Amino acid sequence: MAKGLHKGPPRAWQRMLSGRRLDLLDPSPMDIEIEDIAHGLARVARWNGQTIGEHGFSVAQHSLVVEEIVAHIKPDLEPRWRLAALLHDASEYVIGDMISPFKAALGVSYKDFEARLEDAIHIRFGLPVKTPAAIKKLIKQADRACAFFEATQLAGFDQAESLSIFGAPPPGYDLKIVPLPPFEAQAHYVQRFHVLSRAAGFESAPNAAFETE
């Protein structure tokens, strides 16, 4: 065996820029930081980067749009569920944004792995581990609506194909996508997280109460 090398269990943790070491097989909520999530998501491209423009369309920016669409569909939605919408793809800061066909090919083991990360993220930020079915359905609707705009504006899909795959966006909502550079998407994501977290009562506001609009 080469000098300095040794055999042992494969490393299953990742070191984050915050210094946290996240065990991917048994993630601890205490090793999860919003700054790490935002940094990672701002550098993960939707559509495997197969989009037009100077910058990829990041998962961070996608998540911001999904939260906005959720609020458009249900304006009286509680802030904690809007926070859940913002965090709906947060696990991808570690595992990347696998396209849906690949997730389907990997099967249940991948979904279990993803679910463990999502559970730890929810615990870390005060959300229920299991999101109510109605909220999950609402977030999925907003997720598909955002994908419709991404597909037609960035990923080369025509209108009819995008409608057949993702369905129509909610009435009264329109979107013009301008992909942000990573540092901007990251900053917006962190800022929005704190606004929603304070509105949900998970953080104390330093001065006045924060609005979610």
PDB file of C-alpha atoms in Angstrom:
ATOM      1  CA  MET A   1       0.000   0.000   0.000  1.00  0.00           C
ATOM      2  CA  ALA A   2       1.315   3.423  -0.900  1.00  0.00           C
ATOM      3  CA  LYS A   3       2.752   5.419   1.966  1.00  0.00           C
ATOM      4  CA  GLY A   4       0.207   7.651   3.619  1.00  0.00           C
ATOM      5  CA  LEU A   5      -2.766   5.745   2.201  1.00  0.00           C
ATOM      6  CA  HIS A   6      -5.029   3.518   4.246  1.00  0.00           C
ATOM      7  CA  LYS A   7      -8.138   1.526   3.688  1.00  0.00           C
ATOM      8  CA  GLY A   8     -11.235   2.161   5.722  1.00  0.00           C
ATOM      9  CA  PRO A   9     -14.885   3.136   5.422  1.00  0.00           C
ATOM     10  CA  PRO A  10     -15.451   5.635   2.602  1.00  0.00           C
ATOM     11  CA  ARG A  11     -15.790   9.234   3.755  1.00  0.00           C
ATOM     12  CA  ALA A  12     -19.466  10.145   3.949  1.00  0.00           C
ATOM     13  CA  TRP A  13     -19.200  13.701   5.241  1.00  0.00           C
ATOM     14  CA  GLN A  14     -18.646  16.982   3.445  1.00  0.00           C
ATOM     15  CA  ARG A  15     -16.879  19.987   4.866  1.00  0.00           C
ATOM     16  CA  MET A  16     -18.794  23.219   4.355  1.00  0.00           C
ATOM     17  CA  LEU A  17     -17.303  26.687   4.069  1.00  0.00           C
ATOM     18  CA  SER A  18     -18.733  27.462   7.503  1.00  0.00           C
ATOM     19  CA  GLY A  19     -16.473  24.748   8.873  1.00  0.00           C
ATOM     20  CA  ARG A  20     -19.363  22.370   9.547  1.00  0.00           C
ATOM     21  CA  ARG A  21     -18.902  18.732   8.568  1.00  0.00           C
ATOM     22  CA  LEU A  22     -22.192  17.281   7.417  1.00  0.00           C
ATOM     23  CA  ASP A  23     -22.585  13.507   7.591  1.00  0.00           C
ATOM     24  CA  LEU A  24     -24.526  12.725   4.428  1.00  0.00           C
ATOM     25  CA  LEU A  25     -25.725   9.344   5.683  1.00  0.00           C
ATOM     26  CA  ASP A  26     -26.874  10.618   9.070  1.00  0.00           C
ATOM     27  CA  PRO A  27     -27.206  14.404   8.774  1.00  0.00           C
ATOM     28  CA  SER A  28     -27.396  16.337  12.026  1.00  0.00           C
ATOM     29  CA  PRO A  29     -29.495  19.523  12.102  1.00  0.00           C
ATOM     30  CA  MET A  30     -26.681  21.123  14.119  1.00  0.00           C
ATOM     31  CA  ASP A  31     -24.347  20.854  11.125  1.00  0.00           C
ATOM     32  CA  ILE A  32     -26.676  22.764   8.807  1.00  0.00           C
ATOM     33  CA  GLU A  33     -26.286  26.526   8.274  1.00  0.00           C
ATOM     34  CA  ILE A  34     -28.394  28.746   6.018  1.00  0.00           C
ATOM     35  CA  GLU A  35     -25.253  30.447   4.665  1.00  0.00           C
ATOM     36  CA  ASP A  36     -23.932  27.077   3.469  1.00  0.00           C
ATOM     37  CA  ILE A  37     -27.265  26.258   1.868  1.00  0.00           C
ATOM     38  CA  ALA A  38     -27.455  29.618   0.085  1.00  0.00           C
ATOM     39  CA  HIS A  39     -23.842  29.403  -1.090  1.00  0.00           C
ATOM     40  CA  GLY A  40     -24.368  25.937  -2.516  1.00  0.00           C
ATOM     41  CA  LEU A  41     -27.765  26.529  -4.122  1.00  0.00           C
ATOM     42  CA  ALA A  42     -26.558  29.725  -5.787  1.00  0.00           C
ATOM     43  CA  ARG A  43     -23.924  27.641  -7.571  1.00  0.00           C
ATOM     44  CA  VAL A  44     -26.126  24.703  -8.566  1.00  0.00           C
ATOM     45  CA  ALA A  45     -27.645  25.200 -12.006  1.00  0.00           C
ATOM     46  CA  ARG A  46     -31.121  24.098 -12.949  1.00  0.00           C
ATOM     47  CA  TRP A  47     -31.487  21.950 -16.087  1.00  0.00           C
ATOM     48  CA  ASN A  48     -27.904  20.709 -15.641  1.00  0.00           C
ATOM     49  CA  GLY A  49     -26.808  24.110 -16.938  1.00  0.00           C
ATOM     50  CA  GLN A  50     -28.464  23.581 -20.326  1.00  0.00           C
ATOM     51  CA  THR A  51     -29.937  27.073 -20.401  1.00  0.00           C
ATOM     52  CA  ILE A  52     -29.294  30.231 -22.350  1.00  0.00           C
ATOM     53  CA  GLY A  53     -27.714  33.347 -20.902  1.00  0.00           C
ATOM     54  CA  GLU A  54     -24.513  34.495 -19.281  1.00  0.00           C
ATOM     55  CA  HIS A  55     -25.360  32.799 -15.988  1.00  0.00           C
ATOM     56  CA  GLY A  56     -26.985  29.502 -15.155  1.00  0.00           C
ATOM     57  CA  PHE A  57     -30.383  29.684 -13.512  1.00  0.00           C
ATOM     58  CA  SER A  58     -29.549  28.666  -9.966  1.00  0.00           C
ATOM     59  CA  VAL A  59     -31.582  26.583  -7.577  1.00  0.00           C
ATOM     60  CA  ALA A  60     -31.385  29.510  -5.152  1.00  0.00           C
ATOM     61  CA  GLN A  61     -33.125  31.828  -7.609  1.00  0.00           C
ATOM     62  CA  HIS A  62     -35.600  29.098  -8.554  1.00  0.00           C
ATOM     63  CA  SER A  63     -36.485  28.696  -4.871  1.00  0.00           C
ATOM     64  CA  LEU A  64     -37.109  32.411  -4.495  1.00  0.00           C
ATOM     65  CA  VAL A  65     -39.511  32.305  -7.437  1.00  0.00           C
ATOM     66  CA  VAL A  66     -41.325  29.242  -6.084  1.00  0.00           C
ATOM     67  CA  GLU A  67     -41.918  31.003  -2.769  1.00  0.00           C
ATOM     68  CA  GLU A  68     -43.258  34.019  -4.672  1.00  0.00           C
ATOM     69  CA  ILE A  69     -45.638  31.852  -6.725  1.00  0.00           C
ATOM     70  CA  VAL A  70     -46.868  30.060  -3.602  1.00  0.00           C
ATOM     71  CA  ALA A  71     -47.786  33.440  -2.126  1.00  0.00           C
ATOM     72  CA  HIS A  72     -49.521  34.433  -5.369  1.00  0.00           C
ATOM     73  CA  ILE A  73     -51.658  31.288  -5.334  1.00  0.00           C
ATOM     74  CA  LYS A  74     -52.467  31.565  -1.618  1.00  0.00           C
ATOM     75  CA  PRO A  75     -51.835  35.111  -0.346  1.00  0.00           C
ATOM     76  CA  ASP A  76     -52.891  34.286   3.225  1.00  0.00           C
ATOM     77  CA  LEU A  77     -50.448  31.399   3.562  1.00  0.00           C
ATOM     78  CA  GLU A  78     -48.685  31.291   6.927  1.00  0.00           C
ATOM     79  CA  PRO A  79     -45.060  32.526   6.847  1.00  0.00           C
ATOM     80  CA  ARG A  80     -43.756  29.158   8.044  1.00  0.00           C
ATOM     81  CA  TRP A  81     -45.152  27.473   4.945  1.00  0.00           C
ATOM     82  CA  ARG A  82     -43.696  30.180   2.734  1.00  0.00           C
ATOM     83  CA  LEU A  83     -40.389  29.396   4.433  1.00  0.00           C
ATOM     84  CA  ALA A  84     -40.957  25.726   3.613  1.00  0.00           C
ATOM     85  CA  ALA A  85     -41.439  26.746  -0.018  1.00  0.00           C
ATOM     86  CA  LEU A  86     -38.165  28.666  -0.003  1.00  0.00           C
ATOM     87  CA  LEU A  87     -36.400  25.621   1.465  1.00  0.00           C
ATOM     88  CA  HIS A  88     -38.127  23.045  -0.731  1.00  0.00           C
ATOM     89  CA  ASP A  89     -34.930  22.276  -2.684  1.00  0.00           C
ATOM     90  CA  ALA A  90     -32.476  23.067   0.123  1.00  0.00           C
ATOM     91  CA  SER A  91     -31.086  19.517   0.187  1.00  0.00           C
ATOM     92  CA  GLU A  92     -29.612  20.184  -3.249  1.00  0.00           C
ATOM     93  CA  TYR A  93     -26.861  22.277  -1.675  1.00  0.00           C
ATOM     94  CA  VAL A  94     -25.289  18.931  -0.867  1.00  0.00           C
ATOM     95  CA  ILE A  95     -26.556  16.514  -3.505  1.00  0.00           C
ATOM     96  CA  GLY A  96     -26.987  18.852  -6.473  1.00  0.00           C
ATOM     97  CA  ASP A  97     -30.020  19.283  -8.705  1.00  0.00           C
ATOM     98  CA  MET A  98     -30.623  15.922 -10.307  1.00  0.00           C
ATOM     99  CA  ILE A  99     -33.109  16.125 -13.150  1.00  0.00           C
ATOM    100  CA  SER A 100     -36.382  14.277 -12.550  1.00  0.00           C
ATOM    101  CA  PRO A 101     -35.717  11.432 -15.037  1.00  0.00           C
ATOM    102  CA  PHE A 102     -32.455  10.597 -13.258  1.00  0.00           C
ATOM    103  CA  LYS A 103     -34.140  10.653  -9.842  1.00  0.00           C
ATOM    104  CA  ALA A 104     -36.711   8.199 -11.159  1.00  0.00           C
ATOM    105  CA  ALA A 105     -33.958   5.936 -12.471  1.00  0.00           C
ATOM    106  CA  LEU A 106     -32.174   5.898  -9.102  1.00  0.00           C
ATOM    107  CA  GLY A 107     -35.359   4.882  -7.328  1.00  0.00           C
ATOM    108  CA  VAL A 108     -36.318   4.671  -3.670  1.00  0.00           C
ATOM    109  CA  SER A 109     -32.815   4.705  -2.158  1.00  0.00           C
ATOM    110  CA  TYR A 110     -32.149   8.177  -3.539  1.00  0.00           C
ATOM    111  CA  LYS A 111     -35.516   9.436  -2.307  1.00  0.00           C
ATOM    112  CA  ASP A 112     -34.783   8.109   1.186  1.00  0.00           C
ATOM    113  CA  PHE A 113     -31.387   9.808   1.164  1.00  0.00           C
ATOM    114  CA  GLU A 114     -32.964  13.090   0.042  1.00  0.00           C
ATOM    115  CA  ALA A 115     -35.710  12.775   2.666  1.00  0.00           C
ATOM    116  CA  ARG A 116     -33.196  12.418   5.513  1.00  0.00           C
ATOM    117  CA  LEU A 117     -31.519  15.654   4.468  1.00  0.00           C
ATOM    118  CA  GLU A 118     -34.843  17.447   4.130  1.00  0.00           C
ATOM    119  CA  ASP A 119     -35.926  16.281   7.589  1.00  0.00           C
ATOM    120  CA  ALA A 120     -32.696  17.567   9.161  1.00  0.00           C
ATOM    121  CA  ILE A 121     -33.071  20.924   7.388  1.00  0.00           C
ATOM    122  CA  HIS A 122     -36.639  21.330   8.657  1.00  0.00           C
ATOM    123  CA  ILE A 123     -35.611  20.508  12.214  1.00  0.00           C
ATOM    124  CA  ARG A 124     -32.714  22.974  12.025  1.00  0.00           C
ATOM    125  CA  PHE A 125     -34.963  25.865  11.046  1.00  0.00           C
ATOM    126  CA  GLY A 126     -38.011  25.136  13.188  1.00  0.00           C
ATOM    127  CA  LEU A 127     -40.320  23.625  10.583  1.00  0.00           C
ATOM    128  CA  PRO A 128     -42.319  20.421  11.121  1.00  0.00           C
ATOM    129  CA  VAL A 129     -40.391  17.411   9.860  1.00  0.00           C
ATOM    130  CA  LYS A 130     -43.323  16.329   7.732  1.00  0.00           C
ATOM    131  CA  THR A 131     -44.984  19.011   5.636  1.00  0.00           C
ATOM    132  CA  PRO A 132     -48.794  18.698   5.460  1.00  0.00           C
ATOM    133  CA  ALA A 133     -49.995  17.121   2.231  1.00  0.00           C
ATOM    134  CA  ALA A 134     -51.923  20.237   1.174  1.00  0.00           C
ATOM    135  CA  ILE A 135     -48.806  22.409   1.578  1.00  0.00           C
ATOM    136  CA  LYS A 136     -46.655  19.921  -0.322  1.00  0.00           C
ATOM    137  CA  LYS A 137     -49.208  19.951  -3.142  1.00  0.00           C
ATOM    138  CA  LEU A 138     -49.198  23.758  -3.180  1.00  0.00           C
ATOM    139  CA  ILE A 139     -45.397  23.926  -3.296  1.00  0.00           C
ATOM    140  CA  LYS A 140     -45.323  21.333  -6.066  1.00  0.00           C
ATOM    141  CA  GLN A 141     -47.817  23.387  -8.061  1.00  0.00           C
ATOM    142  CA  ALA A 142     -45.597  26.458  -7.712  1.00  0.00           C
ATOM    143  CA  ASP A 143     -42.512  24.395  -8.528  1.00  0.00           C
ATOM    144  CA  ARG A 144     -44.063  23.193 -11.779  1.00  0.00           C
ATOM    145  CA  ALA A 145     -45.201  26.704 -12.642  1.00  0.00           C
ATOM    146  CA  CYS A 146     -41.663  27.995 -12.226  1.00  0.00           C
ATOM    147  CA  ALA A 147     -40.396  25.098 -14.349  1.00  0.00           C
ATOM    148  CA  PHE A 148     -42.840  26.116 -17.087  1.00  0.00           C
ATOM    149  CA  PHE A 149     -41.296  29.588 -17.307  1.00  0.00           C
ATOM    150  CA  GLU A 150     -37.767  28.200 -17.099  1.00  0.00           C
ATOM    151  CA  ALA A 151     -38.452  25.667 -19.833  1.00  0.00           C
ATOM    152  CA  THR A 152     -39.895  28.172 -22.293  1.00  0.00           C
ATOM    153  CA  GLN A 153     -37.576  31.100 -21.574  1.00  0.00           C
ATOM    154  CA  LEU A 154     -34.269  29.388 -20.824  1.00  0.00           C
ATOM    155  CA  ALA A 155     -34.232  25.702 -21.747  1.00  0.00           C
ATOM    156  CA  GLY A 156     -35.454  25.707 -25.347  1.00  0.00           C
ATOM    157  CA  PHE A 157     -38.914  24.186 -24.881  1.00  0.00           C
ATOM    158  CA  ASP A 158     -41.742  25.501 -27.004  1.00  0.00           C
ATOM    159  CA  GLN A 159     -44.992  26.603 -25.380  1.00  0.00           C
ATOM    160  CA  ALA A 160     -47.001  23.504 -26.249  1.00  0.00           C
ATOM    161  CA  GLU A 161     -44.344  21.076 -25.013  1.00  0.00           C
ATOM    162  CA  SER A 162     -43.885  22.970 -21.775  1.00  0.00           C
ATOM    163  CA  LEU A 163     -47.637  23.056 -21.172  1.00  0.00           C
ATOM    164  CA  SER A 164     -47.890  19.309 -21.763  1.00  0.00           C
ATOM    165  CA  ILE A 165     -45.131  18.545 -19.253  1.00  0.00           C
ATOM    166  CA  PHE A 166     -45.582  21.170 -16.541  1.00  0.00           C
ATOM    167  CA  GLY A 167     -49.099  22.467 -17.018  1.00  0.00           C
ATOM    168  CA  ALA A 168     -50.171  26.090 -17.146  1.00  0.00           C
ATOM    169  CA  PRO A 169     -48.938  28.631 -14.573  1.00  0.00           C
ATOM    170  CA  PRO A 170     -51.526  30.026 -12.150  1.00  0.00           C
ATOM    171  CA  PRO A 171     -53.892  32.678 -13.541  1.00  0.00           C
ATOM    172  CA  GLY A 172     -52.668  36.248 -13.130  1.00  0.00           C
ATOM    173  CA  TYR A 173     -49.022  35.313 -12.632  1.00  0.00           C
ATOM    174  CA  ASP A 174     -46.338  36.097 -15.175  1.00  0.00           C
ATOM    175  CA  LEU A 175     -42.583  35.980 -14.958  1.00  0.00           C
ATOM    176  CA  LYS A 176     -39.654  37.263 -16.954  1.00  0.00           C
ATOM    177  CA  ILE A 177     -36.562  35.363 -15.909  1.00  0.00           C
ATOM    178  CA  VAL A 178     -33.200  37.086 -15.715  1.00  0.00           C
ATOM    179  CA  PRO A 179     -30.666  34.632 -14.237  1.00  0.00           C
ATOM    180  CA  LEU A 180     -28.638  36.254 -11.482  1.00  0.00           C
ATOM    181  CA  PRO A 181     -24.926  35.812 -10.884  1.00  0.00           C
ATOM    182  CA  PRO A 182     -24.260  33.453  -7.961  1.00  0.00           C
ATOM    183  CA  PHE A 183     -23.323  36.091  -5.391  1.00  0.00           C
ATOM    184  CA  GLU A 184     -26.573  37.989  -6.008  1.00  0.00           C
ATOM    185  CA  ALA A 185     -28.748  34.884  -5.864  1.00  0.00           C
ATOM    186  CA  GLN A 186     -26.990  33.862  -2.654  1.00  0.00           C
ATOM    187  CA  ALA A 187     -27.552  37.235  -0.994  1.00  0.00           C
ATOM    188  CA  HIS A 188     -31.228  37.361  -1.990  1.00  0.00           C
ATOM    189  CA  TYR A 189     -31.777  33.836  -0.690  1.00  0.00           C
ATOM    190  CA  VAL A 190     -30.240  34.553   2.724  1.00  0.00           C
ATOM    191  CA  GLN A 191     -32.147  37.827   3.022  1.00  0.00           C
ATOM    192  CA  ARG A 192     -35.459  36.184   2.145  1.00  0.00           C
ATOM    193  CA  PHE A 193     -34.817  33.352   4.581  1.00  0.00           C
ATOM    194  CA  HIS A 194     -34.379  35.768   7.484  1.00  0.00           C
ATOM    195  CA  VAL A 195     -37.478  37.785   6.548  1.00  0.00           C
ATOM    196  CA  LEU A 196     -39.637  34.661   6.487  1.00  0.00           C
ATOM    197  CA  SER A 197     -38.025  33.117   9.559  1.00  0.00           C
ATOM    198  CA  ARG A 198     -38.718  36.260  11.562  1.00  0.00           C
ATOM    199  CA  ALA A 199     -42.275  36.506  10.251  1.00  0.00           C
ATOM    200  CA  ALA A 200     -42.833  32.883  11.291  1.00  0.00           C
ATOM    201  CA  GLY A 201     -41.528  33.605  14.794  1.00  0.00           C
ATOM    202  CA  PHE A 202     -38.410  31.474  14.473  1.00  0.00           C
ATOM    203  CA  GLU A 203     -36.094  34.492  14.772  1.00  0.00           C
ATOM    204  CA  SER A 204     -36.484  37.734  16.686  1.00  0.00           C
ATOM    205  CA  ALA A 205     -36.535  40.886  14.586  1.00  0.00           C
ATOM    206  CA  PRO A 206     -33.934  43.450  15.680  1.00  0.00           C
ATOM    207  CA  ASN A 207     -36.314  46.395  15.309  1.00  0.00           C
ATOM    208  CA  ALA A 208     -39.787  46.405  13.786  1.00  0.00           C
ATOM    209  CA  ALA A 209     -41.840  43.429  12.690  1.00  0.00           C
ATOM    210  CA  PHE A 210     -41.017  42.105   9.262  1.00  0.00           C
ATOM    211  CA  GLU A 211     -43.581  41.859   6.506  1.00  0.00           C
ATOM    212  CA  THR A 212     -43.611  38.877   4.154  1.00  0.00           C
ATOM    213  CA  GLU A 213     -44.618  40.898   1.099  1.00  0.00           C
TER     214      GLU A 213
END
